[in-house]
Coordinates of C-alpha atoms in Angstrom, one line a residue:
X25 CA 7.1 -6.4 -25.5
X26 CA 10.4 -7.9 -24.5
X27 CA 10.2 -6.3 -21.1
X28 CA 7.2 -8.5 -20.4
X29 CA 9.2 -11.7 -21.2
X30 CA 11.0 -13.7 -18.6
X31 CA 14.4 -12.6 -19.9
X32 CA 13.4 -9.0 -20.0
X33 CA 12.2 -9.1 -16.4
X34 CA 15.4 -10.9 -15.3
X35 CA 17.5 -8.1 -17.0
X36 CA 15.3 -5.5 -15.3
X37 CA 15.9 -7.0 -11.8
X38 CA 19.7 -7.3 -12.5
X39 CA 19.8 -3.7 -13.5
X40 CA 17.9 -2.6 -10.4
X41 CA 20.1 -4.7 -8.2
X42 CA 23.2 -3.1 -9.7
X43 CA 21.8 0.2 -8.5
X44 CA 20.9 -1.1 -5.0
X45 CA 23.4 1.4 -3.4
X46 CA 21.7 4.3 -5.0
X47 CA 18.2 3.0 -4.1
X48 CA 19.1 2.3 -0.4
X49 CA 20.8 5.7 0.0
X50 CA 17.8 7.5 -1.5
X51 CA 15.4 5.7 0.9
X52 CA 17.6 6.6 3.9
X53 CA 18.1 10.2 2.7
X54 CA 14.3 10.7 2.2
X55 CA 13.6 9.3 5.7
X56 CA 16.1 11.5 7.3
X57 CA 15.1 14.7 5.4
X58 CA 11.4 14.2 6.5
X59 CA 12.3 14.8 10.1
X60 CA 15.5 16.9 9.8
X61 CA 14.1 20.1 11.3
X62 CA 11.9 18.4 13.9
X63 CA 12.7 18.3 17.6
X64 CA 11.3 14.8 18.0
X65 CA 12.6 13.5 14.7
X66 CA 11.6 10.0 13.7
X67 CA 9.6 9.7 16.9
X68 CA 6.7 11.3 15.0
X69 CA 6.6 8.1 12.9
X70 CA 5.7 6.3 16.2
X71 CA 3.5 9.0 17.8
X72 CA 1.1 9.5 14.8
X73 CA 0.1 5.8 14.4
X74 CA 0.1 5.3 18.2
X75 CA -2.4 8.1 18.5
X76 CA -4.5 6.7 15.7
X77 CA -4.7 3.3 17.4
X78 CA -5.6 4.8 20.8
X79 CA -8.3 7.0 19.3
X80 CA -9.9 4.1 17.4
X81 CA -9.7 1.9 20.5
X82 CA -11.2 4.5 22.9
X83 CA -13.9 5.8 20.5
X84 CA -15.1 2.7 18.8
X85 CA -14.5 0.0 21.4
X86 CA -15.2 1.9 24.6
X87 CA -17.4 4.9 23.8
X88 CA -19.5 3.7 20.8
X89 CA -19.3 0.0 21.9
X90 CA -19.1 -0.9 18.2
X91 CA -19.1 -4.6 17.6
X92 CA -18.6 -6.9 14.6
X93 CA -21.4 -9.5 13.8
X94 CA -20.6 -12.8 15.5
X95 CA -17.5 -11.6 17.3
X96 CA -17.7 -10.8 21.0
X97 CA -14.2 -9.5 21.7
X98 CA -14.3 -5.9 23.1
X99 CA -11.5 -4.7 20.7
X100 CA -12.6 -6.6 17.6
X101 CA -13.9 -3.5 15.8
X102 CA -10.7 -1.5 16.6
X103 CA -8.6 -4.3 15.3
X104 CA -10.8 -4.5 12.2
X105 CA -10.4 -0.8 11.5
X106 CA -6.6 -0.7 12.2
X107 CA -6.0 -3.8 10.0
X108 CA -7.8 -2.2 7.1
X109 CA -6.6 1.4 7.6
X110 CA -2.9 0.6 8.2
X111 CA -2.6 -1.6 5.1
X112 CA -4.7 0.8 3.0
X113 CA -2.5 3.6 4.1
X114 CA 0.6 1.9 2.6
X115 CA -1.3 1.1 -0.6
X116 CA -2.6 4.7 -0.9
X117 CA 0.9 6.1 -0.2
X118 CA 2.5 4.1 -3.0
X119 CA -0.2 5.1 -5.5
X120 CA -0.3 8.8 -4.5
X121 CA 3.5 9.3 -4.6
X122 CA 4.0 7.1 -7.7
X123 CA 1.6 9.3 -9.8
X124 CA 4.0 12.3 -9.5
X125 CA 7.3 10.4 -9.0
X126 CA 8.6 11.2 -12.5
X127 CA 7.4 14.8 -12.4
X128 CA 8.9 15.4 -8.9
X129 CA 12.3 14.0 -10.1
X130 CA 12.4 15.8 -13.5
X131 CA 15.7 17.5 -12.9
X132 CA 17.3 14.2 -11.7
X133 CA 16.0 12.4 -14.8
X134 CA 17.4 15.0 -17.2
X135 CA 20.8 15.3 -15.6
X136 CA 21.7 11.7 -14.6
X137 CA 21.7 8.4 -16.4
X138 CA 20.2 5.7 -14.2
X139 CA 17.3 3.2 -14.5
X140 CA 14.2 5.4 -14.2
X141 CA 12.3 2.5 -12.6
X142 CA 14.5 3.0 -9.5
X143 CA 12.2 5.9 -8.7
X144 CA 9.0 3.9 -8.2
X145 CA 11.0 1.3 -6.3
X146 CA 12.3 4.0 -3.9
X147 CA 8.6 5.1 -3.4
X148 CA 7.7 1.5 -2.5
X149 CA 10.6 1.0 -0.1
X150 CA 9.9 4.3 1.7
X151 CA 6.2 3.2 2.1
X152 CA 7.4 -0.1 3.5
X153 CA 9.6 1.6 6.0
X154 CA 6.6 3.7 7.2
X155 CA 4.3 0.7 7.1
X156 CA 6.7 -1.5 9.2
X157 CA 6.9 1.1 11.9
X158 CA 3.1 1.5 12.2
X159 CA 2.6 -2.3 11.8
X160 CA 5.1 -3.0 14.6
X161 CA 3.0 -0.8 16.9
X162 CA -0.2 -2.5 15.8
X163 CA 1.4 -5.9 16.7
X164 CA 2.3 -4.6 20.1
X165 CA -1.3 -3.5 20.6
X166 CA -2.5 -7.0 19.6
X167 CA -0.1 -8.6 22.1
X168 CA -1.4 -6.1 24.8
X169 CA -5.1 -7.0 24.2
X170 CA -4.2 -10.8 23.9
X171 CA -5.2 -11.0 20.2
X172 CA -1.9 -11.7 18.5
X173 CA -2.5 -14.3 15.8
X174 CA 0.6 -16.5 16.5
X175 CA 2.1 -18.3 13.5
X176 CA -0.7 -17.1 11.3
X177 CA 1.1 -13.8 11.1
X178 CA 3.3 -15.2 8.3
X179 CA 0.2 -15.2 6.1
X180 CA 0.6 -11.4 5.9
X181 CA 3.7 -11.8 3.7
X182 CA 2.0 -13.1 0.5
X183 CA -1.0 -10.7 1.0
X184 CA 1.5 -7.8 1.3
X185 CA 3.3 -8.9 -1.9
X186 CA 0.0 -9.0 -3.8
X187 CA -1.0 -5.6 -2.5
X188 CA 2.4 -4.1 -3.2
X189 CA 2.5 -5.5 -6.8
X190 CA -0.9 -4.0 -7.5
X191 CA 0.2 -0.6 -6.1
X192 CA 3.5 -0.4 -7.9
X193 CA 2.0 -1.6 -11.2
X194 CA -0.9 0.9 -11.1
X195 CA 1.4 3.6 -9.7
X196 CA 4.0 3.2 -12.5
X197 CA 1.3 3.3 -15.2
X198 CA -0.4 6.4 -13.8
X199 CA 3.0 8.0 -13.2
X200 CA 3.9 7.6 -16.9
X201 CA 0.4 8.8 -18.1
X202 CA 0.6 11.8 -15.7
X203 CA 3.7 13.1 -17.4
X204 CA 1.8 13.5 -20.7
X205 CA -1.7 14.2 -19.4
X206 CA -1.6 16.1 -16.1
X207 CA -5.3 15.7 -15.5
X208 CA -4.6 12.0 -14.8
X209 CA -3.1 12.7 -11.4
X210 CA -6.0 14.9 -10.3
X211 CA -8.6 12.4 -11.6
X212 CA -6.9 9.5 -9.9
X213 CA -6.9 11.4 -6.6
X214 CA -10.7 11.5 -6.8
X215 CA -10.8 7.8 -7.9
X216 CA -8.7 6.8 -4.9
X217 CA -11.1 8.5 -2.5
X218 CA -14.0 6.5 -4.0
X219 CA -11.9 3.4 -4.0
X220 CA -11.4 3.7 -0.2
X221 CA -15.1 3.8 0.5
X222 CA -15.7 1.0 -2.1
X223 CA -13.4 -1.2 0.1
X224 CA -14.8 -2.8 3.3
X225 CA -12.5 -1.0 5.7
X226 CA -14.8 1.1 7.9
X227 CA -17.8 -1.3 7.4
X228 CA -18.0 -5.1 7.3
X229 CA -19.0 -6.6 4.0
X230 CA -22.0 -8.3 5.7
X231 CA -23.5 -4.8 6.4
X232 CA -24.1 -4.1 2.7
X233 CA -27.2 -5.1 0.8
X234 CA -26.8 -8.1 -1.5
X235 CA -26.6 -6.0 -4.8
X236 CA -23.9 -3.7 -3.3
X237 CA -22.0 -6.7 -1.8
X238 CA -21.8 -8.2 -5.3
X239 CA -20.3 -5.0 -6.7
X240 CA -17.8 -4.5 -3.9
X241 CA -16.5 -8.1 -4.4
X242 CA -15.2 -7.1 -7.9
X243 CA -12.8 -4.7 -6.2
X244 CA -9.4 -6.3 -6.1
X245 CA -8.6 -4.7 -2.7
X246 CA -11.7 -6.3 -1.1
X247 CA -10.2 -9.8 -0.7
X248 CA -6.8 -8.2 0.2
X249 CA -8.1 -6.2 3.1
X250 CA -10.4 -9.1 4.1
X251 CA -7.4 -11.3 4.3
X252 CA -5.6 -9.0 6.8
X253 CA -8.8 -8.7 8.9
X254 CA -9.3 -12.4 9.0
X255 CA -5.7 -13.0 10.1
X256 CA -5.9 -10.4 13.0
X257 CA -9.5 -10.8 14.1
X258 CA -10.0 -14.6 13.8
X259 CA -6.4 -15.7 14.2
X260 CA -6.7 -18.1 11.2
X261 CA -5.4 -18.4 7.7
X262 CA -7.1 -16.1 5.2
X263 CA -9.3 -17.4 2.4
X264 CA -6.8 -18.0 -0.3
X265 CA -9.2 -18.6 -3.2
X266 CA -10.6 -15.0 -3.4
X267 CA -7.0 -13.7 -3.5
X268 CA -6.3 -15.3 -6.9
X269 CA -8.3 -12.6 -8.9
X270 CA -6.4 -9.9 -6.9
X271 CA -3.1 -11.6 -7.8
X272 CA -4.1 -11.7 -11.4
X273 CA -5.0 -8.0 -11.3
X274 CA -1.6 -7.3 -9.7
X275 CA 0.3 -9.2 -12.5
X276 CA -1.7 -7.4 -15.2
X277 CA -1.1 -4.0 -13.5
X278 CA 2.7 -4.7 -13.3
X279 CA 2.8 -5.8 -17.0
X280 CA 0.8 -2.7 -18.0
X281 CA 3.0 -0.4 -16.0
X282 CA 6.2 -1.9 -17.4
X283 CA 4.9 -1.7 -21.0
X284 CA 3.8 1.9 -20.7
X285 CA 7.2 2.8 -19.2
X286 CA 9.2 1.0 -21.8
X287 CA 7.2 2.5 -24.7
X288 CA 7.3 6.0 -23.4
X289 CA 10.5 6.3 -21.3
X290 CA 12.3 8.2 -24.1
X291 CA 9.4 10.6 -24.7
X292 CA 9.1 11.4 -21.0
X293 CA 12.4 13.2 -20.9
X294 CA 11.1 15.7 -23.5
X295 CA 7.8 16.2 -21.7
X296 CA 9.4 16.8 -18.2

């Protein structure tokens, strides 16, 4: 249990910091290798999200004339969709890649002596790089349609930290379990699909019947996604109170992930 104490966590951060060179070079190497044999290279990281934003804008705002209740802005539903899908995409990427991160790096784990928790951290940093590229394009779109939230944009930072902590905690726990029980990864892939539709990203929460709305509000990602949508659609601070349960879930997930890793780190090498 010492890894869950303040001194254990401090030692963990010091260890990870001492390997910052390895972590940063791994992030850079993975980003470069992804587009090594591509003519357009990293430009695909811009073209793909840009295409997504254009499609959502044209289809939902112009062709379908989709509107959010009580909001008259022509691009409100496109912004609603993009705010949810872009942030969910980062969350999903961390979880999906974390569940196989130890299996994918089995040879590295067996041959080299380094903190194994560097691997989930590399996954998170790579997801952040992709997210920042897409998010920058989204901000340019908001400026273009005169919907940039101004100083309220800084509210994204605490929400992003809560979301990332939840993802890395769950991802590390699932990644450890997946080493011993390979069905865990397949099962969680199905769970993640249901989780997406259980989160108000495509639909507004107000569109659900009362009984379904009560169930969806138990989802820790509901207030997180709603916070992003409030910032970008209303241009105001998000509702902080509903984020406290999500923050508590993030802390519990991180503690659970660290405990599982600490208790089974030695056994993982034999199972890989």
